[in-house]
Amino acid sequence: MGESTYQNYPWRETSNHFHALTAEIFLQRTKVKQVLPVYRNFCKVYKKPQDVLNDQKKKYVKILDSLGLRWRIPLFYRLCEEVVDNYGGLIPVNKAELLKLSGVGDYVASAFLSFHLNNPYPLIDANTVRFVSRYFGMNRNPESRRDKKFIQIINELLPNRYLNRFNYCFLDFSMRICS
């Protein structure tokens, strides 16, 4: 059945919040197998946001460019600046503060908080919305991930225990059946 996100990827249990948030940013609109080698390479070179800012040769540009979606590059640099300037180089651990960072939207903030800090946030992406719409017979559109009905249903699915495992499984399951 293929490899499971929960069991096989290095960002699952990293204690480095910068690396964990970086993984979630890299995974935006990019397949896991494309992100994995880029993420590993990035983590060898950059341990904290200040390392990105200190990089005179701007190796991070080449690393991020290999993922495609060039819009991520200036946003990621700004995120590093904001973390250093506003949070003393430490990644904030609450959703309101995360959402203030460049390039961090609801999904990235929720994924970071759920997977790395086991906080109860639902992960709502195109596949989970597709699954919910099919299962509950709901109409969907490109903005359904912001629709209160979809958010409420996915929130109600969240278990009290093993939240991050549920989110990994729900994402994997939805991706596999809603291709």
PDB file of C-alpha atoms in Angstrom:
ATOM      1  CA  MET A   1       0.000   0.000   0.000  1.00  0.00           C
ATOM      2  CA  GLY A   2       3.023   2.320  -0.007  1.00  0.00           C
ATOM      3  CA  GLU A   3       4.748   4.166   2.746  1.00  0.00           C
ATOM      4  CA  SER A   4       2.833   5.940   5.472  1.00  0.00           C
ATOM      5  CA  THR A   5       3.595   9.571   6.194  1.00  0.00           C
ATOM      6  CA  TYR A   6       3.371   8.983   9.925  1.00  0.00           C
ATOM      7  CA  GLN A   7       5.900   6.176  10.095  1.00  0.00           C
ATOM      8  CA  ASN A   8       8.618   7.093   7.654  1.00  0.00           C
ATOM      9  CA  TYR A   9       9.452  10.775   7.496  1.00  0.00           C
ATOM     10  CA  PRO A  10      12.099  12.604   9.523  1.00  0.00           C
ATOM     11  CA  TRP A  11      10.015  15.664  10.387  1.00  0.00           C
ATOM     12  CA  ARG A  12       7.658  13.465  12.396  1.00  0.00           C
ATOM     13  CA  GLU A  13       9.631  13.624  15.611  1.00  0.00           C
ATOM     14  CA  THR A  14      12.081  16.461  15.227  1.00  0.00           C
ATOM     15  CA  SER A  15      12.504  18.551  18.337  1.00  0.00           C
ATOM     16  CA  ASN A  16      13.745  21.469  16.229  1.00  0.00           C
ATOM     17  CA  HIS A  17      10.704  23.703  15.743  1.00  0.00           C
ATOM     18  CA  PHE A  18      12.390  25.540  12.889  1.00  0.00           C
ATOM     19  CA  HIS A  19      12.893  22.281  11.000  1.00  0.00           C
ATOM     20  CA  ALA A  20       9.336  21.168  11.768  1.00  0.00           C
ATOM     21  CA  LEU A  21       7.811  24.412  10.469  1.00  0.00           C
ATOM     22  CA  THR A  22      10.154  24.307   7.469  1.00  0.00           C
ATOM     23  CA  ALA A  23       8.887  20.825   6.602  1.00  0.00           C
ATOM     24  CA  GLU A  24       5.277  22.008   6.625  1.00  0.00           C
ATOM     25  CA  ILE A  25       6.163  24.989   4.418  1.00  0.00           C
ATOM     26  CA  PHE A  26       8.095  22.768   1.990  1.00  0.00           C
ATOM     27  CA  LEU A  27       5.143  20.390   1.775  1.00  0.00           C
ATOM     28  CA  GLN A  28       2.788  23.076   0.493  1.00  0.00           C
ATOM     29  CA  ARG A  29       1.586  21.929  -2.935  1.00  0.00           C
ATOM     30  CA  THR A  30       4.554  19.563  -3.205  1.00  0.00           C
ATOM     31  CA  LYS A  31       4.700  15.783  -2.983  1.00  0.00           C
ATOM     32  CA  VAL A  32       6.369  14.185   0.012  1.00  0.00           C
ATOM     33  CA  LYS A  33       8.865  12.213  -2.062  1.00  0.00           C
ATOM     34  CA  GLN A  34      10.025  15.440  -3.732  1.00  0.00           C
ATOM     35  CA  VAL A  35      10.345  17.242  -0.382  1.00  0.00           C
ATOM     36  CA  LEU A  36      12.210  14.519   1.502  1.00  0.00           C
ATOM     37  CA  PRO A  37      15.707  14.880  -0.050  1.00  0.00           C
ATOM     38  CA  VAL A  38      15.408  18.677  -0.153  1.00  0.00           C
ATOM     39  CA  TYR A  39      14.363  18.782   3.503  1.00  0.00           C
ATOM     40  CA  ARG A  40      17.265  16.545   4.567  1.00  0.00           C
ATOM     41  CA  ASN A  41      19.740  18.685   2.628  1.00  0.00           C
ATOM     42  CA  PHE A  42      18.294  21.889   4.085  1.00  0.00           C
ATOM     43  CA  CYS A  43      18.449  20.595   7.672  1.00  0.00           C
ATOM     44  CA  LYS A  44      22.127  19.683   7.320  1.00  0.00           C
ATOM     45  CA  VAL A  45      22.995  23.270   6.421  1.00  0.00           C
ATOM     46  CA  TYR A  46      20.479  25.325   8.431  1.00  0.00           C
ATOM     47  CA  LYS A  47      19.765  24.644  12.100  1.00  0.00           C
ATOM     48  CA  LYS A  48      17.947  27.895  12.922  1.00  0.00           C
ATOM     49  CA  PRO A  49      16.404  30.880  11.113  1.00  0.00           C
ATOM     50  CA  GLN A  50      19.507  33.003  11.756  1.00  0.00           C
ATOM     51  CA  ASP A  51      21.550  30.543   9.665  1.00  0.00           C
ATOM     52  CA  VAL A  52      19.398  31.386   6.627  1.00  0.00           C
ATOM     53  CA  LEU A  53      19.874  35.110   7.224  1.00  0.00           C
ATOM     54  CA  ASN A  54      23.660  34.662   7.627  1.00  0.00           C
ATOM     55  CA  ASP A  55      24.052  32.689   4.393  1.00  0.00           C
ATOM     56  CA  GLN A  56      26.094  35.041   2.202  1.00  0.00           C
ATOM     57  CA  LYS A  57      25.987  32.653  -0.768  1.00  0.00           C
ATOM     58  CA  LYS A  58      22.226  32.203  -0.438  1.00  0.00           C
ATOM     59  CA  LYS A  59      22.379  28.414  -0.834  1.00  0.00           C
ATOM     60  CA  TYR A  60      18.833  28.281   0.523  1.00  0.00           C
ATOM     61  CA  VAL A  61      17.595  29.830  -2.757  1.00  0.00           C
ATOM     62  CA  LYS A  62      18.950  26.918  -4.774  1.00  0.00           C
ATOM     63  CA  ILE A  63      17.629  24.405  -2.228  1.00  0.00           C
ATOM     64  CA  LEU A  64      14.109  25.869  -2.226  1.00  0.00           C
ATOM     65  CA  ASP A  65      14.136  26.440  -5.974  1.00  0.00           C
ATOM     66  CA  SER A  66      14.515  22.684  -6.460  1.00  0.00           C
ATOM     67  CA  LEU A  67      10.997  22.312  -5.010  1.00  0.00           C
ATOM     68  CA  GLY A  68       9.493  24.588  -7.634  1.00  0.00           C
ATOM     69  CA  LEU A  69       6.977  27.242  -6.608  1.00  0.00           C
ATOM     70  CA  ARG A  70       9.452  30.108  -6.469  1.00  0.00           C
ATOM     71  CA  TRP A  71       6.995  32.243  -4.524  1.00  0.00           C
ATOM     72  CA  ARG A  72       8.127  30.341  -1.414  1.00  0.00           C
ATOM     73  CA  ILE A  73      11.675  31.718  -1.514  1.00  0.00           C
ATOM     74  CA  PRO A  74      11.111  35.390  -0.555  1.00  0.00           C
ATOM     75  CA  LEU A  75       8.334  34.410   1.869  1.00  0.00           C
ATOM     76  CA  PHE A  76      10.622  31.916   3.582  1.00  0.00           C
ATOM     77  CA  TYR A  77      13.399  34.493   3.923  1.00  0.00           C
ATOM     78  CA  ARG A  78      10.917  37.009   5.374  1.00  0.00           C
ATOM     79  CA  LEU A  79       9.659  34.341   7.780  1.00  0.00           C
ATOM     80  CA  CYS A  80      13.233  33.827   9.016  1.00  0.00           C
ATOM     81  CA  GLU A  81      13.647  37.596   9.459  1.00  0.00           C
ATOM     82  CA  GLU A  82      10.366  37.847  11.377  1.00  0.00           C
ATOM     83  CA  VAL A  83      11.238  34.931  13.659  1.00  0.00           C
ATOM     84  CA  VAL A  84      14.647  36.423  14.452  1.00  0.00           C
ATOM     85  CA  ASP A  85      13.409  40.011  14.827  1.00  0.00           C
ATOM     86  CA  ASN A  86      10.119  39.392  16.627  1.00  0.00           C
ATOM     87  CA  TYR A  87      10.597  36.106  18.476  1.00  0.00           C
ATOM     88  CA  GLY A  88      14.292  36.000  19.299  1.00  0.00           C
ATOM     89  CA  GLY A  89      14.894  33.249  16.750  1.00  0.00           C
ATOM     90  CA  LEU A  90      12.323  30.895  18.303  1.00  0.00           C
ATOM     91  CA  ILE A  91       9.324  29.627  16.368  1.00  0.00           C
ATOM     92  CA  PRO A  92       6.103  30.710  18.108  1.00  0.00           C
ATOM     93  CA  VAL A  93       3.976  27.860  19.402  1.00  0.00           C
ATOM     94  CA  ASN A  94       0.501  29.349  19.257  1.00  0.00           C
ATOM     95  CA  LYS A  95      -1.660  29.678  16.195  1.00  0.00           C
ATOM     96  CA  ALA A  96      -2.280  33.419  16.340  1.00  0.00           C
ATOM     97  CA  GLU A  97       1.454  34.162  16.379  1.00  0.00           C
ATOM     98  CA  LEU A  98       2.242  31.579  13.692  1.00  0.00           C
ATOM     99  CA  LEU A  99      -0.340  33.132  11.384  1.00  0.00           C
ATOM    100  CA  LYS A 100       1.522  36.448  11.595  1.00  0.00           C
ATOM    101  CA  LEU A 101       4.550  34.889   9.893  1.00  0.00           C
ATOM    102  CA  SER A 102       5.079  35.288   6.141  1.00  0.00           C
ATOM    103  CA  GLY A 103       4.091  32.187   4.217  1.00  0.00           C
ATOM    104  CA  VAL A 104       2.234  30.590   7.126  1.00  0.00           C
ATOM    105  CA  GLY A 105      -1.464  30.113   6.551  1.00  0.00           C
ATOM    106  CA  ASP A 106      -4.055  28.142   8.442  1.00  0.00           C
ATOM    107  CA  TYR A 107      -3.011  24.756   7.082  1.00  0.00           C
ATOM    108  CA  VAL A 108       0.727  25.168   7.804  1.00  0.00           C
ATOM    109  CA  ALA A 109       0.049  26.540  11.297  1.00  0.00           C
ATOM    110  CA  SER A 110      -2.414  23.735  12.078  1.00  0.00           C
ATOM    111  CA  ALA A 111      -0.082  21.049  10.695  1.00  0.00           C
ATOM    112  CA  PHE A 112       2.852  22.357  12.726  1.00  0.00           C
ATOM    113  CA  LEU A 113       0.799  22.562  15.923  1.00  0.00           C
ATOM    114  CA  SER A 114      -0.880  19.199  15.402  1.00  0.00           C
ATOM    115  CA  PHE A 115       2.026  17.077  14.207  1.00  0.00           C
ATOM    116  CA  HIS A 116       4.804  18.564  16.274  1.00  0.00           C
ATOM    117  CA  LEU A 117       3.054  19.767  19.415  1.00  0.00           C
ATOM    118  CA  ASN A 118       0.005  17.455  19.404  1.00  0.00           C
ATOM    119  CA  ASN A 119      -2.450  20.333  19.617  1.00  0.00           C
ATOM    120  CA  PRO A 120      -6.064  19.736  18.533  1.00  0.00           C
ATOM    121  CA  TYR A 121      -6.215  21.402  15.138  1.00  0.00           C
ATOM    122  CA  PRO A 122      -7.895  19.841  12.109  1.00  0.00           C
ATOM    123  CA  LEU A 123      -5.996  19.660   8.847  1.00  0.00           C
ATOM    124  CA  ILE A 124      -8.131  20.834   6.006  1.00  0.00           C
ATOM    125  CA  ASP A 125      -6.714  20.452   2.517  1.00  0.00           C
ATOM    126  CA  ALA A 126      -8.148  19.733  -0.918  1.00  0.00           C
ATOM    127  CA  ASN A 127      -8.223  15.973  -0.314  1.00  0.00           C
ATOM    128  CA  THR A 128      -9.833  16.064   3.133  1.00  0.00           C
ATOM    129  CA  VAL A 129     -12.485  18.478   1.819  1.00  0.00           C
ATOM    130  CA  ARG A 130     -13.062  16.187  -1.163  1.00  0.00           C
ATOM    131  CA  PHE A 131     -13.476  13.206   1.167  1.00  0.00           C
ATOM    132  CA  VAL A 132     -15.885  15.040   3.496  1.00  0.00           C
ATOM    133  CA  SER A 133     -17.930  16.357   0.569  1.00  0.00           C
ATOM    134  CA  ARG A 134     -18.293  12.872  -0.899  1.00  0.00           C
ATOM    135  CA  TYR A 135     -18.952  11.098   2.383  1.00  0.00           C
ATOM    136  CA  PHE A 136     -21.529  13.622   3.614  1.00  0.00           C
ATOM    137  CA  GLY A 137     -22.976  14.444   0.179  1.00  0.00           C
ATOM    138  CA  MET A 138     -21.984  18.094   0.337  1.00  0.00           C
ATOM    139  CA  ASN A 139     -21.328  20.418  -2.573  1.00  0.00           C
ATOM    140  CA  ARG A 140     -17.843  21.855  -2.639  1.00  0.00           C
ATOM    141  CA  ASN A 141     -15.997  24.615  -4.428  1.00  0.00           C
ATOM    142  CA  PRO A 142     -12.418  25.944  -4.412  1.00  0.00           C
ATOM    143  CA  GLU A 143     -13.121  27.851  -1.186  1.00  0.00           C
ATOM    144  CA  SER A 144     -14.693  24.927   0.714  1.00  0.00           C
ATOM    145  CA  ARG A 145     -11.636  24.569   2.941  1.00  0.00           C
ATOM    146  CA  ARG A 146     -12.666  27.894   4.497  1.00  0.00           C
ATOM    147  CA  ASP A 147     -16.355  26.932   4.727  1.00  0.00           C
ATOM    148  CA  LYS A 148     -17.597  26.746   8.335  1.00  0.00           C
ATOM    149  CA  LYS A 149     -19.590  23.561   7.631  1.00  0.00           C
ATOM    150  CA  PHE A 150     -16.517  21.686   6.400  1.00  0.00           C
ATOM    151  CA  ILE A 151     -14.399  23.006   9.268  1.00  0.00           C
ATOM    152  CA  GLN A 152     -17.047  21.977  11.802  1.00  0.00           C
ATOM    153  CA  ILE A 153     -17.347  18.436  10.417  1.00  0.00           C
ATOM    154  CA  ILE A 154     -13.592  17.900  10.336  1.00  0.00           C
ATOM    155  CA  ASN A 155     -13.306  19.331  13.864  1.00  0.00           C
ATOM    156  CA  GLU A 156     -15.939  16.859  15.051  1.00  0.00           C
ATOM    157  CA  LEU A 157     -13.939  13.978  13.557  1.00  0.00           C
ATOM    158  CA  LEU A 158     -10.905  14.788  15.724  1.00  0.00           C
ATOM    159  CA  PRO A 159     -10.339  12.177  18.429  1.00  0.00           C
ATOM    160  CA  ASN A 160      -9.420  12.976  22.020  1.00  0.00           C
ATOM    161  CA  ARG A 161      -6.283  10.822  21.844  1.00  0.00           C
ATOM    162  CA  TYR A 162      -3.625  10.223  19.197  1.00  0.00           C
ATOM    163  CA  LEU A 163      -4.542  13.426  17.419  1.00  0.00           C
ATOM    164  CA  ASN A 164      -1.408  13.720  15.319  1.00  0.00           C
ATOM    165  CA  ARG A 165      -1.718  10.088  14.205  1.00  0.00           C
ATOM    166  CA  PHE A 166      -5.331  10.702  13.222  1.00  0.00           C
ATOM    167  CA  ASN A 167      -4.352  13.742  11.170  1.00  0.00           C
ATOM    168  CA  TYR A 168      -1.594  11.845   9.366  1.00  0.00           C
ATOM    169  CA  CYS A 169      -3.945   8.962   8.649  1.00  0.00           C
ATOM    170  CA  PHE A 170      -6.801  11.219   7.564  1.00  0.00           C
ATOM    171  CA  LEU A 171      -4.526  13.093   5.154  1.00  0.00           C
ATOM    172  CA  ASP A 172      -3.045   9.871   3.757  1.00  0.00           C
ATOM    173  CA  PHE A 173      -6.425   8.182   3.454  1.00  0.00           C
ATOM    174  CA  SER A 174      -8.042  11.187   1.792  1.00  0.00           C
ATOM    175  CA  MET A 175      -5.119  11.543  -0.607  1.00  0.00           C
ATOM    176  CA  ARG A 176      -5.303   7.893  -1.636  1.00  0.00           C
ATOM    177  CA  ILE A 177      -9.042   7.685  -2.257  1.00  0.00           C
ATOM    178  CA  CYS A 178      -9.599  11.203  -3.574  1.00  0.00           C
ATOM    179  CA  SER A 179      -6.989  11.354  -6.302  1.00  0.00           C
TER     180      SER A 179
END
